[in-house]
């Protein structure tokens, strides 16, 4: 009898430890384990998603197009180029721009109400960016985020059910490709599509030996100065209009 009580006490202690470390959320997509700020998605979600793709063949060939100037997200059926859904979004502030280019959805998760109810992550090299809900619905329609694409919670919840991991996402920010609506002066610590393109151009000219990642870090500063010296430019770590011109980057509409 004493052994039985002992086992019950041990089981209760283990249960308390489990509940203290994390919580298990069971939902229609499967099981998500949340430990602190990290979210682990169970294989059941993948099975749920695969089942939905089979039952809804139209889901198989979708793409997302986002225009951060017009603040519009469109869900497109690539088989006939039909726009299935259209939503208003919020994009990054000028100081923290949204990534511009072609990406894919690499993970999905359910979030708490405090930061929006859904998350769909993108494979952006220079930071953690995604499409997610918000607890600030008044920010929708404006350049107000730290770079992510914000949606109203009811909209992201609808999109989340339709879009699968691997879906292509194109984000357009203006007529100048990775430079959006024009050049910005880049400083150490900046990151973005324009930083990525500058690194790529520098690498092609033999001025950047590192991995092109879209982040203006300490390693890049040295080669910006070397480029400026070789081109007879003022010595500064900033990448300004004279630097763009010497690098051969011209904006043509």
PDB file of C-alpha atoms in Angstrom:
ATOM      1  CA  UNK A   1       0.000   0.000   0.000  1.00  0.00           C
ATOM      2  CA  UNK A   2       2.844   2.339   0.853  1.00  0.00           C
ATOM      3  CA  UNK A   3       4.410   1.642  -2.545  1.00  0.00           C
ATOM      4  CA  UNK A   4       1.135   2.508  -4.271  1.00  0.00           C
ATOM      5  CA  UNK A   5       0.953   5.868  -2.465  1.00  0.00           C
ATOM      6  CA  UNK A   6       4.596   6.503  -3.308  1.00  0.00           C
ATOM      7  CA  UNK A   7       3.955   5.935  -7.022  1.00  0.00           C
ATOM      8  CA  UNK A   8       0.956   8.245  -6.947  1.00  0.00           C
ATOM      9  CA  UNK A   9       3.053  11.002  -5.361  1.00  0.00           C
ATOM     10  CA  UNK A  10       5.825  10.514  -7.945  1.00  0.00           C
ATOM     11  CA  UNK A  11       3.301  10.703 -10.798  1.00  0.00           C
ATOM     12  CA  UNK A  12       1.784  13.904  -9.385  1.00  0.00           C
ATOM     13  CA  UNK A  13       5.229  15.496  -9.095  1.00  0.00           C
ATOM     14  CA  UNK A  14       6.061  14.570 -12.711  1.00  0.00           C
ATOM     15  CA  UNK A  15       2.733  15.995 -13.875  1.00  0.00           C
ATOM     16  CA  UNK A  16       3.405  19.291 -12.075  1.00  0.00           C
ATOM     17  CA  UNK A  17       6.856  19.524 -13.668  1.00  0.00           C
ATOM     18  CA  UNK A  18       5.389  18.878 -17.122  1.00  0.00           C
ATOM     19  CA  UNK A  19       2.742  21.554 -16.667  1.00  0.00           C
ATOM     20  CA  UNK A  20       5.340  24.000 -15.377  1.00  0.00           C
ATOM     21  CA  UNK A  21       7.697  23.528 -18.340  1.00  0.00           C
ATOM     22  CA  UNK A  22       5.147  23.857 -21.098  1.00  0.00           C
ATOM     23  CA  UNK A  23       1.553  23.390 -22.063  1.00  0.00           C
ATOM     24  CA  UNK A  24      -0.079  21.216 -24.671  1.00  0.00           C
ATOM     25  CA  UNK A  25      -2.646  22.806 -26.913  1.00  0.00           C
ATOM     26  CA  UNK A  26      -4.920  20.475 -28.829  1.00  0.00           C
ATOM     27  CA  UNK A  27      -6.657  21.967 -31.838  1.00  0.00           C
ATOM     28  CA  UNK A  28      -8.236  21.017 -35.145  1.00  0.00           C
ATOM     29  CA  UNK A  29      -4.861  21.086 -36.922  1.00  0.00           C
ATOM     30  CA  UNK A  30      -3.160  18.736 -34.470  1.00  0.00           C
ATOM     31  CA  UNK A  31      -0.995  19.300 -31.396  1.00  0.00           C
ATOM     32  CA  UNK A  32       1.299  22.247 -30.817  1.00  0.00           C
ATOM     33  CA  UNK A  33       3.754  22.141 -27.917  1.00  0.00           C
ATOM     34  CA  UNK A  34       4.646  25.581 -26.579  1.00  0.00           C
ATOM     35  CA  UNK A  35       7.720  25.940 -24.349  1.00  0.00           C
ATOM     36  CA  UNK A  36       8.238  29.595 -23.419  1.00  0.00           C
ATOM     37  CA  UNK A  37       8.563  31.602 -26.638  1.00  0.00           C
ATOM     38  CA  UNK A  38       9.315  28.599 -28.831  1.00  0.00           C
ATOM     39  CA  UNK A  39       6.620  26.698 -30.691  1.00  0.00           C
ATOM     40  CA  UNK A  40       6.933  23.084 -31.759  1.00  0.00           C
ATOM     41  CA  UNK A  41       4.525  21.765 -34.322  1.00  0.00           C
ATOM     42  CA  UNK A  42       3.575  18.102 -34.229  1.00  0.00           C
ATOM     43  CA  UNK A  43       3.478  15.819 -37.240  1.00  0.00           C
ATOM     44  CA  UNK A  44      -0.296  15.779 -36.855  1.00  0.00           C
ATOM     45  CA  UNK A  45      -0.409  19.236 -38.438  1.00  0.00           C
ATOM     46  CA  UNK A  46       1.410  17.904 -41.528  1.00  0.00           C
ATOM     47  CA  UNK A  47      -1.053  15.026 -41.741  1.00  0.00           C
ATOM     48  CA  UNK A  48      -3.980  17.438 -41.367  1.00  0.00           C
ATOM     49  CA  UNK A  49      -2.561  19.671 -44.088  1.00  0.00           C
ATOM     50  CA  UNK A  50      -1.888  16.762 -46.446  1.00  0.00           C
ATOM     51  CA  UNK A  51      -5.451  15.511 -45.962  1.00  0.00           C
ATOM     52  CA  UNK A  52      -6.832  18.958 -46.806  1.00  0.00           C
ATOM     53  CA  UNK A  53      -4.690  19.189 -49.927  1.00  0.00           C
ATOM     54  CA  UNK A  54      -6.122  15.864 -51.140  1.00  0.00           C
ATOM     55  CA  UNK A  55      -9.702  16.826 -50.348  1.00  0.00           C
ATOM     56  CA  UNK A  56      -9.274  20.312 -51.868  1.00  0.00           C
ATOM     57  CA  UNK A  57      -7.176  19.954 -55.031  1.00  0.00           C
ATOM     58  CA  UNK A  58      -7.481  23.684 -55.740  1.00  0.00           C
ATOM     59  CA  UNK A  59      -5.196  24.230 -52.741  1.00  0.00           C
ATOM     60  CA  UNK A  60      -2.262  22.516 -54.443  1.00  0.00           C
ATOM     61  CA  UNK A  61      -1.109  25.267 -56.768  1.00  0.00           C
ATOM     62  CA  UNK A  62      -1.516  28.524 -54.875  1.00  0.00           C
ATOM     63  CA  UNK A  63       0.741  31.545 -54.498  1.00  0.00           C
ATOM     64  CA  UNK A  64       0.663  34.725 -52.445  1.00  0.00           C
ATOM     65  CA  UNK A  65       1.378  38.146 -53.928  1.00  0.00           C
ATOM     66  CA  UNK A  66       1.852  41.120 -51.600  1.00  0.00           C
ATOM     67  CA  UNK A  67       2.042  44.748 -52.730  1.00  0.00           C
ATOM     68  CA  UNK A  68       3.375  46.737 -49.799  1.00  0.00           C
ATOM     69  CA  UNK A  69       2.635  50.050 -51.537  1.00  0.00           C
ATOM     70  CA  UNK A  70      -1.051  49.265 -52.004  1.00  0.00           C
ATOM     71  CA  UNK A  71      -1.120  47.286 -48.717  1.00  0.00           C
ATOM     72  CA  UNK A  72      -2.811  44.342 -50.428  1.00  0.00           C
ATOM     73  CA  UNK A  73      -2.257  40.588 -50.123  1.00  0.00           C
ATOM     74  CA  UNK A  74      -3.685  38.416 -52.889  1.00  0.00           C
ATOM     75  CA  UNK A  75      -4.081  34.641 -52.844  1.00  0.00           C
ATOM     76  CA  UNK A  76      -3.726  33.423 -56.435  1.00  0.00           C
ATOM     77  CA  UNK A  77      -4.605  30.127 -58.114  1.00  0.00           C
ATOM     78  CA  UNK A  78      -1.623  29.576 -60.419  1.00  0.00           C
ATOM     79  CA  UNK A  79      -3.547  27.157 -62.632  1.00  0.00           C
ATOM     80  CA  UNK A  80      -5.679  29.972 -64.035  1.00  0.00           C
ATOM     81  CA  UNK A  81      -4.119  33.095 -62.424  1.00  0.00           C
ATOM     82  CA  UNK A  82      -7.410  33.740 -60.639  1.00  0.00           C
ATOM     83  CA  UNK A  83      -7.339  35.876 -57.496  1.00  0.00           C
ATOM     84  CA  UNK A  84      -9.136  33.752 -54.907  1.00  0.00           C
ATOM     85  CA  UNK A  85      -8.837  36.044 -51.899  1.00  0.00           C
ATOM     86  CA  UNK A  86      -7.734  39.626 -51.297  1.00  0.00           C
ATOM     87  CA  UNK A  87      -6.854  41.158 -47.930  1.00  0.00           C
ATOM     88  CA  UNK A  88      -5.643  44.514 -46.590  1.00  0.00           C
ATOM     89  CA  UNK A  89      -2.326  44.272 -44.739  1.00  0.00           C
ATOM     90  CA  UNK A  90       0.192  46.391 -42.840  1.00  0.00           C
ATOM     91  CA  UNK A  91       3.841  46.389 -43.903  1.00  0.00           C
ATOM     92  CA  UNK A  92       7.149  47.527 -42.465  1.00  0.00           C
ATOM     93  CA  UNK A  93       7.976  51.078 -41.462  1.00  0.00           C
ATOM     94  CA  UNK A  94      10.574  52.957 -43.562  1.00  0.00           C
ATOM     95  CA  UNK A  95      13.144  52.311 -40.827  1.00  0.00           C
ATOM     96  CA  UNK A  96      12.281  48.594 -40.712  1.00  0.00           C
ATOM     97  CA  UNK A  97      11.137  47.728 -44.252  1.00  0.00           C
ATOM     98  CA  UNK A  98       9.461  44.515 -45.260  1.00  0.00           C
ATOM     99  CA  UNK A  99      11.597  42.120 -47.304  1.00  0.00           C
ATOM    100  CA  UNK A 100      11.161  42.440 -51.066  1.00  0.00           C
ATOM    101  CA  UNK A 101      11.560  39.464 -53.346  1.00  0.00           C
ATOM    102  CA  UNK A 102      10.498  35.848 -53.778  1.00  0.00           C
ATOM    103  CA  UNK A 103      10.156  33.625 -50.714  1.00  0.00           C
ATOM    104  CA  UNK A 104       8.314  30.559 -49.419  1.00  0.00           C
ATOM    105  CA  UNK A 105       6.312  29.736 -46.327  1.00  0.00           C
ATOM    106  CA  UNK A 106       8.521  27.505 -44.180  1.00  0.00           C
ATOM    107  CA  UNK A 107       6.534  27.116 -40.967  1.00  0.00           C
ATOM    108  CA  UNK A 108       3.117  27.761 -39.489  1.00  0.00           C
ATOM    109  CA  UNK A 109       1.907  28.070 -35.901  1.00  0.00           C
ATOM    110  CA  UNK A 110      -0.998  29.189 -33.759  1.00  0.00           C
ATOM    111  CA  UNK A 111      -0.144  32.101 -31.496  1.00  0.00           C
ATOM    112  CA  UNK A 112      -1.792  33.665 -28.479  1.00  0.00           C
ATOM    113  CA  UNK A 113      -4.071  36.681 -28.706  1.00  0.00           C
ATOM    114  CA  UNK A 114      -1.373  39.089 -27.525  1.00  0.00           C
ATOM    115  CA  UNK A 115       0.541  39.071 -30.814  1.00  0.00           C
ATOM    116  CA  UNK A 116      -2.053  37.904 -33.290  1.00  0.00           C
ATOM    117  CA  UNK A 117      -3.552  34.446 -33.553  1.00  0.00           C
ATOM    118  CA  UNK A 118      -1.596  32.895 -36.441  1.00  0.00           C
ATOM    119  CA  UNK A 119       1.942  32.927 -37.842  1.00  0.00           C
ATOM    120  CA  UNK A 120       3.325  31.855 -41.238  1.00  0.00           C
ATOM    121  CA  UNK A 121       7.100  32.217 -41.437  1.00  0.00           C
ATOM    122  CA  UNK A 122       9.090  33.115 -44.560  1.00  0.00           C
ATOM    123  CA  UNK A 123      12.575  31.943 -45.593  1.00  0.00           C
ATOM    124  CA  UNK A 124      14.148  35.403 -45.467  1.00  0.00           C
ATOM    125  CA  UNK A 125      17.923  35.210 -44.982  1.00  0.00           C
ATOM    126  CA  UNK A 126      18.410  38.412 -42.999  1.00  0.00           C
ATOM    127  CA  UNK A 127      15.902  37.965 -40.209  1.00  0.00           C
ATOM    128  CA  UNK A 128      12.723  36.397 -38.904  1.00  0.00           C
ATOM    129  CA  UNK A 129       9.874  37.656 -41.057  1.00  0.00           C
ATOM    130  CA  UNK A 130       6.425  36.286 -41.637  1.00  0.00           C
ATOM    131  CA  UNK A 131       2.743  36.893 -42.178  1.00  0.00           C
ATOM    132  CA  UNK A 132       0.841  37.102 -38.915  1.00  0.00           C
ATOM    133  CA  UNK A 133      -2.151  38.535 -37.086  1.00  0.00           C
ATOM    134  CA  UNK A 134      -2.090  41.526 -34.775  1.00  0.00           C
ATOM    135  CA  UNK A 135      -3.603  42.884 -31.585  1.00  0.00           C
ATOM    136  CA  UNK A 136      -3.452  46.343 -33.201  1.00  0.00           C
ATOM    137  CA  UNK A 137      -6.095  46.187 -35.958  1.00  0.00           C
ATOM    138  CA  UNK A 138      -5.908  49.967 -36.441  1.00  0.00           C
ATOM    139  CA  UNK A 139      -2.394  49.494 -37.865  1.00  0.00           C
ATOM    140  CA  UNK A 140      -3.754  47.566 -40.852  1.00  0.00           C
ATOM    141  CA  UNK A 141      -3.458  49.573 -44.051  1.00  0.00           C
ATOM    142  CA  UNK A 142      -0.333  51.428 -42.915  1.00  0.00           C
ATOM    143  CA  UNK A 143       3.451  51.058 -42.892  1.00  0.00           C
ATOM    144  CA  UNK A 144       3.559  50.247 -39.216  1.00  0.00           C
ATOM    145  CA  UNK A 145       5.297  46.919 -38.557  1.00  0.00           C
ATOM    146  CA  UNK A 146       8.899  45.935 -37.862  1.00  0.00           C
ATOM    147  CA  UNK A 147       9.043  44.322 -41.298  1.00  0.00           C
ATOM    148  CA  UNK A 148       6.506  41.519 -41.046  1.00  0.00           C
ATOM    149  CA  UNK A 149       3.233  41.460 -42.950  1.00  0.00           C
ATOM    150  CA  UNK A 150       0.361  42.048 -40.533  1.00  0.00           C
ATOM    151  CA  UNK A 151      -3.219  40.955 -41.128  1.00  0.00           C
ATOM    152  CA  UNK A 152      -6.429  41.184 -39.151  1.00  0.00           C
ATOM    153  CA  UNK A 153      -6.774  38.073 -37.003  1.00  0.00           C
ATOM    154  CA  UNK A 154      -9.930  36.890 -38.777  1.00  0.00           C
ATOM    155  CA  UNK A 155      -8.134  37.240 -42.141  1.00  0.00           C
ATOM    156  CA  UNK A 156      -4.956  35.404 -41.150  1.00  0.00           C
ATOM    157  CA  UNK A 157      -7.065  32.635 -39.577  1.00  0.00           C
ATOM    158  CA  UNK A 158      -8.868  32.150 -42.891  1.00  0.00           C
ATOM    159  CA  UNK A 159      -5.660  32.262 -44.954  1.00  0.00           C
ATOM    160  CA  UNK A 160      -3.897  29.915 -42.521  1.00  0.00           C
ATOM    161  CA  UNK A 161      -6.440  27.172 -43.246  1.00  0.00           C
ATOM    162  CA  UNK A 162      -5.935  27.417 -47.007  1.00  0.00           C
ATOM    163  CA  UNK A 163      -2.204  27.959 -47.451  1.00  0.00           C
ATOM    164  CA  UNK A 164       0.278  25.125 -47.022  1.00  0.00           C
ATOM    165  CA  UNK A 165       3.947  25.090 -46.084  1.00  0.00           C
ATOM    166  CA  UNK A 166       6.023  25.597 -49.228  1.00  0.00           C
ATOM    167  CA  UNK A 167       3.610  28.095 -50.817  1.00  0.00           C
ATOM    168  CA  UNK A 168       5.526  30.738 -52.825  1.00  0.00           C
ATOM    169  CA  UNK A 169       5.233  34.336 -51.627  1.00  0.00           C
ATOM    170  CA  UNK A 170       6.193  37.333 -53.753  1.00  0.00           C
ATOM    171  CA  UNK A 171       6.516  40.690 -51.999  1.00  0.00           C
ATOM    172  CA  UNK A 172       6.645  43.746 -54.240  1.00  0.00           C
ATOM    173  CA  UNK A 173       7.569  47.144 -52.877  1.00  0.00           C
ATOM    174  CA  UNK A 174       7.708  49.512 -55.807  1.00  0.00           C
ATOM    175  CA  UNK A 175       9.123  49.871 -59.333  1.00  0.00           C
ATOM    176  CA  UNK A 176      12.782  49.364 -58.410  1.00  0.00           C
ATOM    177  CA  UNK A 177      12.938  45.700 -57.462  1.00  0.00           C
ATOM    178  CA  UNK A 178      14.988  45.145 -54.292  1.00  0.00           C
ATOM    179  CA  UNK A 179      15.245  48.935 -53.845  1.00  0.00           C
ATOM    180  CA  UNK A 180      11.468  49.367 -53.644  1.00  0.00           C
ATOM    181  CA  UNK A 181      10.590  53.000 -54.214  1.00  0.00           C
ATOM    182  CA  UNK A 182      14.197  54.224 -54.399  1.00  0.00           C
ATOM    183  CA  UNK A 183      17.543  54.223 -52.653  1.00  0.00           C
ATOM    184  CA  UNK A 184      17.863  54.552 -48.907  1.00  0.00           C
ATOM    185  CA  UNK A 185      21.128  55.390 -47.180  1.00  0.00           C
ATOM    186  CA  UNK A 186      22.348  52.152 -45.626  1.00  0.00           C
ATOM    187  CA  UNK A 187      24.211  52.154 -42.336  1.00  0.00           C
ATOM    188  CA  UNK A 188      25.888  49.410 -40.301  1.00  0.00           C
ATOM    189  CA  UNK A 189      23.206  47.336 -38.637  1.00  0.00           C
ATOM    190  CA  UNK A 190      20.688  47.770 -41.475  1.00  0.00           C
ATOM    191  CA  UNK A 191      19.221  44.736 -43.148  1.00  0.00           C
ATOM    192  CA  UNK A 192      16.952  44.160 -46.078  1.00  0.00           C
ATOM    193  CA  UNK A 193      16.556  43.370 -49.740  1.00  0.00           C
ATOM    194  CA  UNK A 194      18.619  46.411 -50.731  1.00  0.00           C
ATOM    195  CA  UNK A 195      21.500  45.358 -48.469  1.00  0.00           C
ATOM    196  CA  UNK A 196      21.346  41.901 -50.056  1.00  0.00           C
ATOM    197  CA  UNK A 197      21.565  43.389 -53.567  1.00  0.00           C
ATOM    198  CA  UNK A 198      24.487  45.674 -52.636  1.00  0.00           C
ATOM    199  CA  UNK A 199      26.364  42.708 -51.179  1.00  0.00           C
ATOM    200  CA  UNK A 200      25.669  40.684 -54.307  1.00  0.00           C
ATOM    201  CA  UNK A 201      26.960  43.449 -56.589  1.00  0.00           C
ATOM    202  CA  UNK A 202      30.044  43.972 -54.408  1.00  0.00           C
ATOM    203  CA  UNK A 203      30.750  40.246 -54.489  1.00  0.00           C
ATOM    204  CA  UNK A 204      30.552  40.213 -58.296  1.00  0.00           C
ATOM    205  CA  UNK A 205      33.208  42.957 -58.365  1.00  0.00           C
ATOM    206  CA  UNK A 206      35.455  41.165 -55.852  1.00  0.00           C
ATOM    207  CA  UNK A 207      34.717  43.453 -52.894  1.00  0.00           C
ATOM    208  CA  UNK A 208      32.719  41.144 -50.655  1.00  0.00           C
ATOM    209  CA  UNK A 209      34.146  37.711 -49.745  1.00  0.00           C
ATOM    210  CA  UNK A 210      31.429  36.684 -47.312  1.00  0.00           C
ATOM    211  CA  UNK A 211      28.084  34.941 -47.609  1.00  0.00           C
ATOM    212  CA  UNK A 212      25.450  37.263 -49.073  1.00  0.00           C
ATOM    213  CA  UNK A 213      22.871  37.509 -46.282  1.00  0.00           C
ATOM    214  CA  UNK A 214      21.265  40.968 -46.470  1.00  0.00           C
ATOM    215  CA  UNK A 215      22.762  42.107 -43.148  1.00  0.00           C
ATOM    216  CA  UNK A 216      25.159  45.063 -42.967  1.00  0.00           C
ATOM    217  CA  UNK A 217      27.398  43.651 -40.262  1.00  0.00           C
ATOM    218  CA  UNK A 218      30.896  44.377 -39.001  1.00  0.00           C
ATOM    219  CA  UNK A 219      32.542  42.321 -41.733  1.00  0.00           C
ATOM    220  CA  UNK A 220      30.903  44.383 -44.461  1.00  0.00           C
ATOM    221  CA  UNK A 221      32.151  47.711 -43.069  1.00  0.00           C
ATOM    222  CA  UNK A 222      35.759  46.919 -43.971  1.00  0.00           C
ATOM    223  CA  UNK A 223      34.909  46.221 -47.597  1.00  0.00           C
ATOM    224  CA  UNK A 224      32.681  49.260 -47.923  1.00  0.00           C
ATOM    225  CA  UNK A 225      35.691  51.390 -46.916  1.00  0.00           C
ATOM    226  CA  UNK A 226      37.970  49.525 -49.341  1.00  0.00           C
ATOM    227  CA  UNK A 227      35.475  50.078 -52.163  1.00  0.00           C
ATOM    228  CA  UNK A 228      35.253  53.785 -51.320  1.00  0.00           C
ATOM    229  CA  UNK A 229      39.040  54.153 -51.289  1.00  0.00           C
ATOM    230  CA  UNK A 230      39.414  52.431 -54.657  1.00  0.00           C
ATOM    231  CA  UNK A 231      36.661  54.559 -56.209  1.00  0.00           C
ATOM    232  CA  UNK A 232      37.869  57.849 -54.726  1.00  0.00           C
ATOM    233  CA  UNK A 233      34.780  58.392 -52.588  1.00  0.00           C
ATOM    234  CA  UNK A 234      34.503  60.016 -49.172  1.00  0.00           C
ATOM    235  CA  UNK A 235      35.415  57.594 -46.411  1.00  0.00           C
ATOM    236  CA  UNK A 236      32.280  56.703 -44.490  1.00  0.00           C
ATOM    237  CA  UNK A 237      30.579  53.476 -43.599  1.00  0.00           C
ATOM    238  CA  UNK A 238      27.308  54.692 -45.080  1.00  0.00           C
ATOM    239  CA  UNK A 239      26.164  53.427 -48.465  1.00  0.00           C
ATOM    240  CA  UNK A 240      24.835  56.554 -50.166  1.00  0.00           C
ATOM    241  CA  UNK A 241      23.979  57.660 -53.683  1.00  0.00           C
ATOM    242  CA  UNK A 242      27.613  58.069 -54.718  1.00  0.00           C
ATOM    243  CA  UNK A 243      28.301  54.496 -53.563  1.00  0.00           C
ATOM    244  CA  UNK A 244      25.334  53.143 -55.548  1.00  0.00           C
ATOM    245  CA  UNK A 245      26.519  54.995 -58.642  1.00  0.00           C
ATOM    246  CA  UNK A 246      30.105  53.731 -58.322  1.00  0.00           C
ATOM    247  CA  UNK A 247      28.730  50.221 -57.884  1.00  0.00           C
ATOM    248  CA  UNK A 248      26.855  50.616 -61.156  1.00  0.00           C
ATOM    249  CA  UNK A 249      23.339  50.497 -59.696  1.00  0.00           C
ATOM    250  CA  UNK A 250      20.867  52.682 -61.562  1.00  0.00           C
ATOM    251  CA  UNK A 251      17.161  52.990 -60.932  1.00  0.00           C
ATOM    252  CA  UNK A 252      15.151  52.731 -64.129  1.00  0.00           C
ATOM    253  CA  UNK A 253      11.364  52.646 -64.142  1.00  0.00           C
TER     254      UNK A 253
END
